[in-house]
CSV table of C-alpha atoms in Angstrom, one decimal:
chain,number,residue,atom,x,y,z
A,1,UNK,CA,-8.4,3.3,27.2
A,2,UNK,CA,-9.8,6.8,27.0
A,3,UNK,CA,-8.0,9.5,28.9
A,4,UNK,CA,-10.1,12.5,28.1
A,5,UNK,CA,-9.4,14.2,31.4
A,6,UNK,CA,-5.6,14.1,31.2
A,7,UNK,CA,-5.2,17.2,28.9
A,8,UNK,CA,-1.5,18.0,29.6
A,9,UNK,CA,-0.6,14.4,28.7
A,10,UNK,CA,-2.9,14.5,25.7
A,11,UNK,CA,-1.3,17.6,24.3
A,12,UNK,CA,2.2,16.3,25.0
A,13,UNK,CA,1.3,13.1,23.0
A,14,UNK,CA,-0.2,15.1,20.1
A,15,UNK,CA,3.0,17.3,20.0
A,16,UNK,CA,5.1,14.2,20.0
A,17,UNK,CA,3.1,12.6,17.2
A,18,UNK,CA,3.3,15.8,15.1
A,19,UNK,CA,7.1,16.0,15.7
A,20,UNK,CA,7.6,12.3,14.9
A,21,UNK,CA,5.6,12.2,11.7
A,22,UNK,CA,5.9,15.6,10.2
A,23,UNK,CA,2.6,17.5,10.9
A,24,UNK,CA,-0.5,17.9,12.9
A,25,UNK,CA,-2.9,16.8,10.2
A,26,UNK,CA,-4.0,13.4,8.9
A,27,UNK,CA,-4.6,12.7,5.2
A,28,UNK,CA,-6.8,9.7,4.4
A,29,UNK,CA,-8.3,7.7,1.6
A,30,UNK,CA,-11.3,5.5,1.6
A,31,UNK,CA,-11.8,3.2,-1.4
A,32,UNK,CA,-15.1,1.4,-2.2
A,33,UNK,CA,-14.8,-1.2,-5.0
A,34,UNK,CA,-16.6,-4.2,-6.4
A,35,UNK,CA,-14.8,-7.6,-5.9
A,36,UNK,CA,-13.5,-7.9,-9.5
A,37,UNK,CA,-11.6,-4.7,-9.1
A,38,UNK,CA,-10.1,-5.4,-5.7
A,39,UNK,CA,-6.3,-5.6,-5.5
A,40,UNK,CA,-3.9,-6.0,-2.6
A,41,UNK,CA,-3.2,-2.5,-1.1
A,42,UNK,CA,0.4,-1.4,-1.5
A,43,UNK,CA,0.9,2.3,-0.5
A,44,UNK,CA,-0.7,5.7,-0.9
A,45,UNK,CA,-1.5,6.8,-4.5
A,46,UNK,CA,1.2,9.0,-5.9
A,47,UNK,CA,-1.3,11.7,-6.9
A,48,UNK,CA,-2.4,12.2,-3.3
A,49,UNK,CA,-1.1,15.0,-1.2
A,50,UNK,CA,0.7,12.9,1.4
A,51,UNK,CA,3.7,13.9,3.5
A,52,UNK,CA,5.8,10.7,3.3
A,53,UNK,CA,4.1,7.4,3.1
A,54,UNK,CA,1.1,5.4,4.3
A,55,UNK,CA,1.1,5.1,8.1
A,56,UNK,CA,-1.9,2.9,8.8
A,57,UNK,CA,-4.0,0.6,6.6
A,58,UNK,CA,-7.3,-1.2,7.0
A,59,UNK,CA,-8.6,-3.7,4.4
A,60,UNK,CA,-11.9,-5.5,4.5
A,61,UNK,CA,-12.8,-7.7,1.5
A,62,UNK,CA,-16.1,-9.5,0.9
A,63,UNK,CA,-17.5,-11.8,-1.8
A,64,UNK,CA,-19.0,-8.9,-3.8
A,65,UNK,CA,-17.2,-5.8,-2.7
A,66,UNK,CA,-14.6,-4.4,-0.4
A,67,UNK,CA,-13.1,-1.4,1.4
A,68,UNK,CA,-9.6,0.1,1.5
A,69,UNK,CA,-8.7,2.7,4.2
A,70,UNK,CA,-5.3,4.4,4.2
A,71,UNK,CA,-4.0,7.1,6.5
A,72,UNK,CA,-0.8,9.3,6.6
A,73,UNK,CA,0.2,12.7,7.7
A,74,UNK,CA,-0.7,15.7,5.5
A,75,UNK,CA,1.7,18.4,4.6
A,76,UNK,CA,-0.6,21.1,5.8
A,77,UNK,CA,-3.0,21.0,8.7
A,78,UNK,CA,-6.8,20.6,8.2
A,79,UNK,CA,-9.0,23.7,8.4
A,80,UNK,CA,-10.5,22.8,11.8
A,81,UNK,CA,-9.0,21.7,15.1
A,82,UNK,CA,-9.7,18.0,15.7
A,83,UNK,CA,-12.1,17.8,12.8
A,84,UNK,CA,-12.5,17.1,9.1
A,85,UNK,CA,-11.2,19.3,6.4
A,86,UNK,CA,-12.0,18.7,2.7
A,87,UNK,CA,-13.4,15.3,1.5
A,88,UNK,CA,-13.7,14.6,-2.2
A,89,UNK,CA,-15.1,11.7,-4.2
A,90,UNK,CA,-13.2,10.5,-7.3
A,91,UNK,CA,-14.3,7.7,-9.6
A,92,UNK,CA,-12.0,4.7,-9.9
A,93,UNK,CA,-12.2,1.3,-11.5
A,94,UNK,CA,-15.2,-0.5,-9.9
A,95,UNK,CA,-16.1,2.2,-7.5
A,96,UNK,CA,-15.0,5.5,-5.9
A,97,UNK,CA,-12.0,6.8,-4.0
A,98,UNK,CA,-12.7,9.4,-1.2
A,99,UNK,CA,-9.7,11.5,-0.2
A,100,UNK,CA,-9.7,14.0,2.7
A,101,UNK,CA,-7.8,15.5,5.6
A,102,UNK,CA,-8.4,16.0,9.3
A,103,UNK,CA,-6.6,17.4,12.3
A,104,UNK,CA,-5.2,15.2,15.0
A,105,UNK,CA,-7.7,14.5,17.7
A,106,UNK,CA,-6.2,15.1,21.2
A,107,UNK,CA,-9.4,14.0,23.0
A,108,UNK,CA,-9.1,10.3,21.9
A,109,UNK,CA,-6.2,8.4,23.2
A,110,UNK,CA,-6.3,4.8,24.4
A,111,UNK,CA,-4.1,2.0,25.5
A,112,UNK,CA,-5.1,-0.9,23.2
A,113,UNK,CA,-3.2,-3.4,25.4
A,114,UNK,CA,-6.1,-3.3,27.8
A,115,UNK,CA,-8.8,-4.2,25.3
A,116,UNK,CA,-11.4,-6.8,25.9
A,117,UNK,CA,-12.6,-9.0,23.1
A,118,UNK,CA,-16.1,-10.5,22.7
A,119,UNK,CA,-17.3,-12.9,20.0
A,120,UNK,CA,-21.1,-13.3,19.4
A,121,UNK,CA,-22.3,-15.8,16.8
A,122,UNK,CA,-25.4,-17.5,15.5
A,123,UNK,CA,-23.9,-20.9,16.5
A,124,UNK,CA,-21.5,-22.2,13.8
A,125,UNK,CA,-23.8,-21.0,11.1
A,126,UNK,CA,-22.0,-20.0,7.8
A,127,UNK,CA,-22.4,-16.4,6.9
A,128,UNK,CA,-25.5,-15.9,4.8
A,129,UNK,CA,-27.7,-13.0,5.9
A,130,UNK,CA,-31.1,-12.5,4.3
A,131,UNK,CA,-32.9,-9.2,4.8
A,132,UNK,CA,-34.4,-10.2,8.1
A,133,UNK,CA,-31.0,-11.3,9.5
A,134,UNK,CA,-29.5,-8.0,8.4
A,135,UNK,CA,-32.1,-6.0,10.3
A,136,UNK,CA,-31.5,-8.2,13.4
A,137,UNK,CA,-27.7,-7.7,13.1
A,138,UNK,CA,-28.1,-3.9,13.0
A,139,UNK,CA,-30.1,-4.0,16.3
A,140,UNK,CA,-27.6,-6.3,17.9
A,141,UNK,CA,-24.6,-4.2,16.9
A,142,UNK,CA,-26.4,-1.0,18.0
A,143,UNK,CA,-27.0,-2.5,21.5
A,144,UNK,CA,-23.4,-3.7,21.7
A,145,UNK,CA,-22.1,-0.2,20.8
A,146,UNK,CA,-24.5,1.4,23.2
A,147,UNK,CA,-23.2,-0.9,26.0
A,148,UNK,CA,-19.6,0.2,25.3
A,149,UNK,CA,-20.6,3.9,25.5
A,150,UNK,CA,-22.8,3.5,28.6
A,151,UNK,CA,-22.2,5.8,31.6
A,152,UNK,CA,-20.6,2.8,33.5
A,153,UNK,CA,-18.2,1.7,30.8
A,154,UNK,CA,-17.5,4.8,28.6
A,155,UNK,CA,-15.0,3.0,26.5
A,156,UNK,CA,-14.0,3.2,22.8
A,157,UNK,CA,-14.7,0.5,20.3
A,158,UNK,CA,-11.3,-0.5,18.9
A,159,UNK,CA,-12.7,-3.0,16.4
A,160,UNK,CA,-16.1,-4.2,15.4
A,161,UNK,CA,-16.2,-6.6,12.6
A,162,UNK,CA,-18.6,-9.1,10.9
A,163,UNK,CA,-18.4,-11.6,9.3
A,164,UNK,CA,-15.6,-13.3,11.2
A,165,UNK,CA,-14.6,-16.9,12.0
A,166,UNK,CA,-17.0,-18.2,14.7
A,167,UNK,CA,-15.9,-20.4,17.6
A,168,UNK,CA,-16.4,-24.1,17.0
A,169,UNK,CA,-17.4,-26.6,19.7
A,170,UNK,CA,-14.4,-28.7,20.6
A,171,UNK,CA,-16.6,-31.3,22.2
A,172,UNK,CA,-17.7,-32.4,18.8
A,173,UNK,CA,-14.1,-33.5,18.1
A,174,UNK,CA,-13.3,-35.9,21.0
A,175,UNK,CA,-10.9,-37.9,18.8
A,176,UNK,CA,-9.0,-34.8,17.7
A,177,UNK,CA,-5.8,-34.5,19.7
A,178,UNK,CA,-4.8,-31.1,18.1
A,179,UNK,CA,-6.9,-29.3,20.7
A,180,UNK,CA,-9.0,-27.2,18.3
A,181,UNK,CA,-11.0,-28.1,15.1
A,182,UNK,CA,-10.6,-26.0,12.0
A,183,UNK,CA,-13.0,-23.1,11.7
A,184,UNK,CA,-15.0,-21.7,8.9
A,185,UNK,CA,-13.6,-18.5,7.5
A,186,UNK,CA,-16.8,-16.4,7.4
A,187,UNK,CA,-19.6,-17.1,9.9
A,188,UNK,CA,-22.7,-15.2,11.1
A,189,UNK,CA,-20.6,-13.8,13.9
A,190,UNK,CA,-19.6,-10.4,15.4
A,191,UNK,CA,-16.2,-9.7,16.9
A,192,UNK,CA,-15.9,-6.7,19.2
A,193,UNK,CA,-12.9,-5.3,20.9
A,194,UNK,CA,-13.4,-2.5,23.5
A,195,UNK,CA,-10.6,-0.5,25.2
A,196,UNK,CA,-11.7,-0.6,28.8
A,197,UNK,CA,-9.6,1.3,31.3
A,198,UNK,CA,-7.7,-1.2,33.5
A,199,UNK,CA,-8.7,0.8,36.6
A,200,UNK,CA,-12.4,0.8,35.7
A,201,UNK,CA,-13.3,-2.6,37.1
A,202,UNK,CA,-17.0,-1.7,37.4
A,203,UNK,CA,-17.1,-0.6,33.8
A,204,UNK,CA,-15.5,-3.8,32.6
A,205,UNK,CA,-18.1,-5.9,34.5
A,206,UNK,CA,-20.9,-3.7,33.2
A,207,UNK,CA,-19.8,-4.3,29.7
A,208,UNK,CA,-19.6,-8.1,30.2
A,209,UNK,CA,-23.0,-8.0,31.9
A,210,UNK,CA,-24.6,-6.1,29.1
A,211,UNK,CA,-23.1,-8.3,26.5
A,212,UNK,CA,-24.4,-11.4,28.3
A,213,UNK,CA,-27.9,-9.8,28.4
A,214,UNK,CA,-27.8,-9.1,24.6
A,215,UNK,CA,-26.6,-12.7,23.9
A,216,UNK,CA,-29.4,-14.2,25.9
A,217,UNK,CA,-32.0,-11.8,24.5
A,218,UNK,CA,-31.2,-12.8,20.9
A,219,UNK,CA,-30.2,-16.4,21.5
A,220,UNK,CA,-26.6,-15.9,20.5
A,221,UNK,CA,-23.5,-17.8,21.4
A,222,UNK,CA,-21.0,-15.6,23.4
A,223,UNK,CA,-17.3,-16.1,24.0
A,224,UNK,CA,-15.1,-13.8,25.9
A,225,UNK,CA,-11.4,-13.2,25.1
A,226,UNK,CA,-9.3,-15.2,27.6
A,227,UNK,CA,-6.9,-12.6,29.0
A,228,UNK,CA,-5.5,-14.6,32.0
A,229,UNK,CA,-1.8,-14.8,32.5
A,230,UNK,CA,-0.2,-16.9,29.8
A,231,UNK,CA,-3.1,-16.6,27.4
A,232,UNK,CA,-2.8,-15.0,23.9
A,233,UNK,CA,-5.2,-13.5,21.4
A,234,UNK,CA,-7.5,-16.0,19.8
A,235,UNK,CA,-8.2,-18.0,23.0
A,236,UNK,CA,-11.8,-17.8,24.2
A,237,UNK,CA,-13.9,-18.7,27.2
A,238,UNK,CA,-17.5,-19.7,26.7
A,239,UNK,CA,-20.1,-17.6,28.5
A,240,UNK,CA,-23.5,-18.1,26.8
A,241,UNK,CA,-24.7,-21.1,24.7
A,242,UNK,CA,-26.4,-20.7,21.3
A,243,UNK,CA,-30.2,-20.9,21.6
A,244,UNK,CA,-31.6,-21.5,18.1
A,245,UNK,CA,-35.2,-21.3,19.2
A,246,UNK,CA,-34.7,-17.9,20.8
A,247,UNK,CA,-32.9,-16.6,17.7
A,248,UNK,CA,-35.8,-17.9,15.5
A,249,UNK,CA,-38.3,-16.2,17.8
A,250,UNK,CA,-36.4,-12.8,17.5
A,251,UNK,CA,-36.4,-13.3,13.7
A,252,UNK,CA,-40.1,-13.8,13.8
A,253,UNK,CA,-40.6,-10.4,15.4
A,254,UNK,CA,-38.8,-8.6,12.6
A,255,UNK,CA,-41.0,-7.1,9.8
A,256,UNK,CA,-38.9,-7.4,6.7
A,257,UNK,CA,-39.2,-8.0,3.0
A,258,UNK,CA,-38.6,-11.8,2.5
A,259,UNK,CA,-35.6,-13.0,0.5
A,260,UNK,CA,-32.0,-12.2,0.0
A,261,UNK,CA,-30.8,-8.7,-0.9
A,262,UNK,CA,-29.6,-8.6,-4.5
A,263,UNK,CA,-28.0,-5.2,-4.1
A,264,UNK,CA,-26.2,-3.2,-1.4
A,265,UNK,CA,-24.8,0.2,-0.6
A,266,UNK,CA,-21.1,0.6,0.4
A,267,UNK,CA,-21.0,3.2,3.2
A,268,UNK,CA,-18.2,4.8,5.3
A,269,UNK,CA,-18.7,7.2,8.1
A,270,UNK,CA,-15.5,9.1,9.0
A,271,UNK,CA,-14.7,11.6,11.7
A,272,UNK,CA,-12.7,12.2,14.9
A,273,UNK,CA,-12.7,9.1,17.0
A,274,UNK,CA,-14.7,9.4,20.2
A,275,UNK,CA,-16.7,7.3,22.6
A,276,UNK,CA,-20.2,6.8,21.4
A,277,UNK,CA,-19.9,7.8,17.8
A,278,UNK,CA,-20.5,4.3,16.4
A,279,UNK,CA,-23.4,3.8,18.8
A,280,UNK,CA,-25.0,7.0,17.4
A,281,UNK,CA,-24.7,5.8,13.8
A,282,UNK,CA,-25.9,2.3,14.5
A,283,UNK,CA,-28.8,3.3,16.7
A,284,UNK,CA,-30.0,5.7,13.9
A,285,UNK,CA,-29.8,2.9,11.3
A,286,UNK,CA,-31.6,0.4,13.6
A,287,UNK,CA,-34.3,2.9,14.3
A,288,UNK,CA,-34.9,3.5,10.6
A,289,UNK,CA,-35.1,-0.1,9.6
A,290,UNK,CA,-31.8,-0.3,7.7
A,291,UNK,CA,-30.1,-3.7,7.5
A,292,UNK,CA,-26.4,-4.2,7.8
A,293,UNK,CA,-24.9,-7.2,5.9
A,294,UNK,CA,-21.3,-6.6,6.9
A,295,UNK,CA,-19.2,-4.2,9.0
A,296,UNK,CA,-15.8,-3.2,10.0
A,297,UNK,CA,-15.1,-0.3,12.4
A,298,UNK,CA,-11.7,0.8,13.6
A,299,UNK,CA,-9.7,3.9,14.6
A,300,UNK,CA,-6.7,4.8,12.5
A,301,UNK,CA,-4.5,7.8,13.7
A,302,UNK,CA,-7.4,8.9,16.0
A,303,UNK,CA,-9.9,8.9,13.1
A,304,UNK,CA,-12.9,6.6,13.2
A,305,UNK,CA,-13.8,4.7,10.1
A,306,UNK,CA,-17.2,3.0,10.2
A,307,UNK,CA,-17.5,0.8,7.0
A,308,UNK,CA,-20.8,-0.8,6.4
A,309,UNK,CA,-22.5,-2.9,3.7
A,310,UNK,CA,-26.1,-1.8,3.8
A,311,UNK,CA,-28.8,-4.1,2.4
A,312,UNK,CA,-31.1,-2.8,-0.3
A,313,UNK,CA,-34.5,-4.5,0.5
A,314,UNK,CA,-35.4,-7.3,-1.9
A,315,UNK,CA,-37.6,-6.1,-4.8
A,316,UNK,CA,-36.6,-2.4,-4.2
A,317,UNK,CA,-35.2,-0.3,-7.1
A,318,UNK,CA,-33.0,2.2,-5.3
A,319,UNK,CA,-31.8,5.4,-6.9
A,320,UNK,CA,-28.0,5.9,-6.7
A,321,UNK,CA,-26.8,9.1,-4.9
A,322,UNK,CA,-26.3,12.1,-7.1
A,323,UNK,CA,-22.8,13.3,-7.6
A,324,UNK,CA,-23.3,16.0,-4.9
A,325,UNK,CA,-24.7,13.3,-2.5
A,326,UNK,CA,-21.7,10.9,-2.6
A,327,UNK,CA,-20.2,12.8,0.4
A,328,UNK,CA,-22.7,14.2,2.9
A,329,UNK,CA,-22.8,15.2,6.6
A,330,UNK,CA,-23.5,12.2,8.8
A,331,UNK,CA,-27.1,13.4,9.6
A,332,UNK,CA,-28.0,13.8,6.0
A,333,UNK,CA,-26.4,10.5,5.2
A,334,UNK,CA,-28.4,8.4,7.7
A,335,UNK,CA,-31.6,10.1,6.6
A,336,UNK,CA,-30.7,9.3,2.9
A,337,UNK,CA,-30.1,5.7,3.8
A,338,UNK,CA,-33.3,5.5,5.8
A,339,UNK,CA,-35.3,6.8,2.7
A,340,UNK,CA,-33.5,4.5,0.2
A,341,UNK,CA,-32.8,1.3,2.2
A,342,UNK,CA,-35.1,1.6,5.2
A,343,UNK,CA,-38.3,3.1,6.4
A,344,UNK,CA,-38.4,6.8,5.9
A,345,UNK,CA,-40.0,8.3,9.0
A,346,UNK,CA,-39.1,10.9,11.5
A,347,UNK,CA,-35.8,12.8,11.0
A,348,UNK,CA,-32.8,11.0,12.5
A,349,UNK,CA,-29.9,12.5,14.5
A,350,UNK,CA,-26.4,11.2,15.3
A,351,UNK,CA,-25.5,13.3,18.4
A,352,UNK,CA,-22.1,11.8,19.0
A,353,UNK,CA,-21.1,11.8,15.3
A,354,UNK,CA,-22.6,15.2,14.3
A,355,UNK,CA,-19.4,16.4,12.7
A,356,UNK,CA,-18.8,13.1,10.8
A,357,UNK,CA,-19.2,12.8,7.0
A,358,UNK,CA,-20.5,9.8,5.1
A,359,UNK,CA,-19.2,8.3,1.8
A,360,UNK,CA,-21.8,6.5,-0.3
A,361,UNK,CA,-21.2,4.2,-3.2
A,362,UNK,CA,-23.7,2.0,-5.0
A,363,UNK,CA,-26.0,0.3,-5.3
A,364,UNK,CA,-23.7,-2.6,-6.2
A,365,UNK,CA,-24.7,-6.2,-7.0
A,366,UNK,CA,-24.6,-8.3,-3.8
A,367,UNK,CA,-24.3,-12.1,-3.4
A,368,UNK,CA,-23.2,-13.8,-0.2
A,369,UNK,CA,-20.7,-16.7,-0.5
A,370,UNK,CA,-23.1,-19.4,0.3
A,371,UNK,CA,-21.1,-22.1,-1.6
A,372,UNK,CA,-17.6,-20.8,-0.5
A,373,UNK,CA,-16.5,-23.3,2.1
A,374,UNK,CA,-13.2,-22.0,3.3
A,375,UNK,CA,-10.9,-22.1,6.3
A,376,UNK,CA,-9.1,-19.1,7.7
A,377,UNK,CA,-5.4,-18.6,7.9
A,378,UNK,CA,-3.9,-15.9,10.0
A,379,UNK,CA,-0.8,-14.0,9.0
A,380,UNK,CA,1.5,-11.6,10.9
A,381,UNK,CA,4.8,-9.9,9.9
A,382,UNK,CA,6.9,-6.8,10.5
A,383,UNK,CA,8.4,-4.2,8.2
A,384,UNK,CA,10.0,-0.8,8.4
A,385,UNK,CA,7.7,2.2,8.1
A,386,UNK,CA,9.6,3.3,5.0
A,387,UNK,CA,8.8,0.1,3.1
A,388,UNK,CA,6.1,0.9,0.5
A,389,UNK,CA,5.9,-2.8,-0.5
A,390,UNK,CA,5.2,-4.1,3.0
A,391,UNK,CA,1.8,-5.4,2.2
A,392,UNK,CA,2.9,-7.3,-0.9
A,393,UNK,CA,3.7,-10.1,1.6
A,394,UNK,CA,0.0,-10.9,1.2
A,395,UNK,CA,0.5,-11.3,-2.6
A,396,UNK,CA,3.4,-13.7,-2.0
A,397,UNK,CA,1.4,-15.8,0.5
A,398,UNK,CA,-1.7,-16.1,-1.7
A,399,UNK,CA,0.5,-17.0,-4.7
A,400,UNK,CA,2.3,-19.7,-2.7
A,401,UNK,CA,-1.0,-21.0,-1.4
A,402,UNK,CA,-2.4,-21.4,-4.9
A,403,UNK,CA,0.6,-23.5,-5.9
A,404,UNK,CA,-0.3,-26.1,-3.3
A,405,UNK,CA,-1.9,-29.3,-4.5
A,406,UNK,CA,-4.6,-29.1,-1.8
A,407,UNK,CA,-5.7,-25.5,-2.4
A,408,UNK,CA,-8.3,-24.6,-5.0
A,409,UNK,CA,-8.7,-20.9,-4.1
A,410,UNK,CA,-7.3,-18.3,-1.7
A,411,UNK,CA,-8.7,-14.8,-1.0
A,412,UNK,CA,-7.8,-11.9,1.3
A,413,UNK,CA,-10.5,-11.2,3.9
A,414,UNK,CA,-8.9,-8.7,6.2
A,415,UNK,CA,-5.6,-6.8,6.7
A,416,UNK,CA,-4.4,-4.2,9.3
A,417,UNK,CA,-1.1,-2.4,9.2
A,418,UNK,CA,-0.2,-0.2,12.2
A,419,UNK,CA,2.7,2.0,13.2
A,420,UNK,CA,5.0,0.7,16.0
A,421,UNK,CA,7.8,3.2,16.5
A,422,UNK,CA,10.1,3.2,13.5
A,423,UNK,CA,8.4,0.1,12.1
A,424,UNK,CA,5.0,-1.4,11.3
A,425,UNK,CA,3.3,-4.5,12.3
A,426,UNK,CA,1.0,-6.1,9.8
A,427,UNK,CA,-1.7,-8.8,10.4
A,428,UNK,CA,-4.1,-10.4,7.9
A,429,UNK,CA,-6.6,-13.2,7.4
A,430,UNK,CA,-6.8,-15.2,4.3
A,431,UNK,CA,-9.7,-17.6,3.3
A,432,UNK,CA,-8.5,-20.8,1.8
A,433,UNK,CA,-10.7,-23.3,0.0
A,434,UNK,CA,-9.3,-26.8,-0.2
A,435,UNK,CA,-9.8,-29.4,-2.9
A,436,UNK,CA,-12.6,-31.9,-2.4
A,437,UNK,CA,-11.9,-35.4,-1.0
A,438,UNK,CA,-10.0,-34.4,2.2
A,439,UNK,CA,-11.4,-36.2,5.2
A,440,UNK,CA,-12.4,-33.9,8.1
A,441,UNK,CA,-10.1,-35.8,10.5
A,442,UNK,CA,-7.2,-35.0,8.2
A,443,UNK,CA,-7.8,-31.3,8.1
A,444,UNK,CA,-5.6,-30.3,11.1
A,445,UNK,CA,-2.5,-32.1,9.7
A,446,UNK,CA,-3.1,-30.8,6.1
A,447,UNK,CA,-3.5,-27.2,7.3
A,448,UNK,CA,-0.5,-27.4,9.6
A,449,UNK,CA,1.8,-28.6,6.7
A,450,UNK,CA,0.3,-26.0,4.4
A,451,UNK,CA,1.0,-23.2,6.8
A,452,UNK,CA,4.6,-24.3,7.6
A,453,UNK,CA,5.4,-24.8,3.9
A,454,UNK,CA,3.9,-21.4,2.9
A,455,UNK,CA,5.6,-19.6,5.7
A,456,UNK,CA,9.1,-21.1,5.0
A,457,UNK,CA,8.9,-20.4,1.2
A,458,UNK,CA,7.7,-16.8,1.5
A,459,UNK,CA,10.3,-16.1,4.2
A,460,UNK,CA,13.1,-17.5,2.0
A,461,UNK,CA,12.0,-15.4,-1.0
A,462,UNK,CA,11.6,-12.2,0.9
A,463,UNK,CA,15.0,-12.6,2.6
A,464,UNK,CA,16.8,-13.3,-0.6
A,465,UNK,CA,15.1,-10.4,-2.4
A,466,UNK,CA,15.9,-7.9,0.4
A,467,UNK,CA,19.3,-6.2,-0.3
A,468,UNK,CA,20.1,-6.4,3.4
A,469,UNK,CA,18.9,-10.0,3.7
A,470,UNK,CA,16.4,-9.1,6.5
A,471,UNK,CA,13.5,-11.4,7.4
A,472,UNK,CA,10.0,-10.0,7.8
A,473,UNK,CA,9.3,-12.5,10.6
A,474,UNK,CA,6.3,-14.0,8.8
A,475,UNK,CA,4.0,-16.2,10.8
A,476,UNK,CA,1.2,-18.2,9.2
A,477,UNK,CA,-1.2,-20.3,11.3
A,478,UNK,CA,-4.6,-21.8,10.9
A,479,UNK,CA,-5.2,-21.2,14.6
A,480,UNK,CA,-5.2,-17.5,15.5
A,481,UNK,CA,-3.8,-18.2,19.0
A,482,UNK,CA,-0.7,-19.7,17.4
A,483,UNK,CA,0.5,-16.3,16.2
A,484,UNK,CA,1.4,-15.5,19.8
A,485,UNK,CA,3.3,-18.8,20.2
A,486,UNK,CA,4.8,-19.7,16.9
A,487,UNK,CA,8.3,-18.7,15.9
A,488,UNK,CA,9.1,-17.3,12.5
A,489,UNK,CA,10.5,-20.8,11.7
A,490,UNK,CA,7.1,-22.4,12.2
A,491,UNK,CA,8.1,-24.2,15.4
A,492,UNK,CA,5.5,-24.1,18.3
């Protein structure tokens, strides 16, 4: 919930943050890497100029590449108030590391407990975007972001991510008594979380109405997060049914090079979080004919990170950015992308992200996971802020999953670590591919046993390894909604 008008409260909050964490500036690192060089994120690099430890982390892994975003408090304030300071590109194995500083942004504060979640998907279609799909997805996300920033809603985007696990039709499983069929890990779906002010009922209705319009316009399936009393995250209510003919019609209106992109650019826009910044970036890319294959947008310590996998048109031979072009102002960055990955035309602007900078890596080889049939497992655990090894829980979970007789592969898809007072709460999603020969009717029971066994084994190991014998309160579930209802012992 944005509270831009409450300046005394804003300043008090900023002062409290600075006093609690040691300074008024944020240090951050963005890492772009190809898949073979991705490792589980642990803590901030020792060579970085951090005061203390990593405060927030965002991880987004894909079949061919991935992103790592870390933030902490810098020892010295950035050069400008509520803006970016220095930002440098450094080569690393399989990509580049971008390290910079920024001042705290007192104009962007929100209450994430009042967020509203929306899930739009191309039916239950597995995630495999050709160049035409990528252009269509850019337009859809630009309209969604514009709807959140409209005069009626004026709300920040807390999370925008694709691919994600789409909703599956329960009616297809009448004999399944578990209440929900297993999902696919990565689908042609967009998940959006918007922080609408609880007192802004008209804005909330305007957002839902605009999202319904977009879903019907493009033939998408739409589900709304069920926030009624007693409901938890991961429970959805259907609003619009998938219309495959309409989606095919919209695809036919797109002029694009046929085929699958063989290369992609890894792109991150970073700057002070504000309402409308992501809309400015996405609208410019949509206007210039740039296709987005995957995205994750989030705010960490009041800084916005817009991470995009941009499609290189099939048959194109792009030039990599020069060394002095790897970090550019946002306006120069979108025009560079338009010339290399889109249709170079009139000069583009990004009015709400004019002070942002863009990090460019690539082109990198790109191949969607068309044959990777996996199911998602959701994780949640807690750790003290001072624990550098908090995210190694993911390593333990994946290692334990790979020891199972029914698991052939396990990969990290997404991870978020956030500050909560003197501790941190961590959540993640892991894609698990099972061995062949398991009947679909047996999947719920197999996945339930796998989650309980993995959770119990990792909890036991972490407790025995901790000098104080403390539990991390790990929860592992193949239904996201179970994280809000399952105890750390695995009992619903």
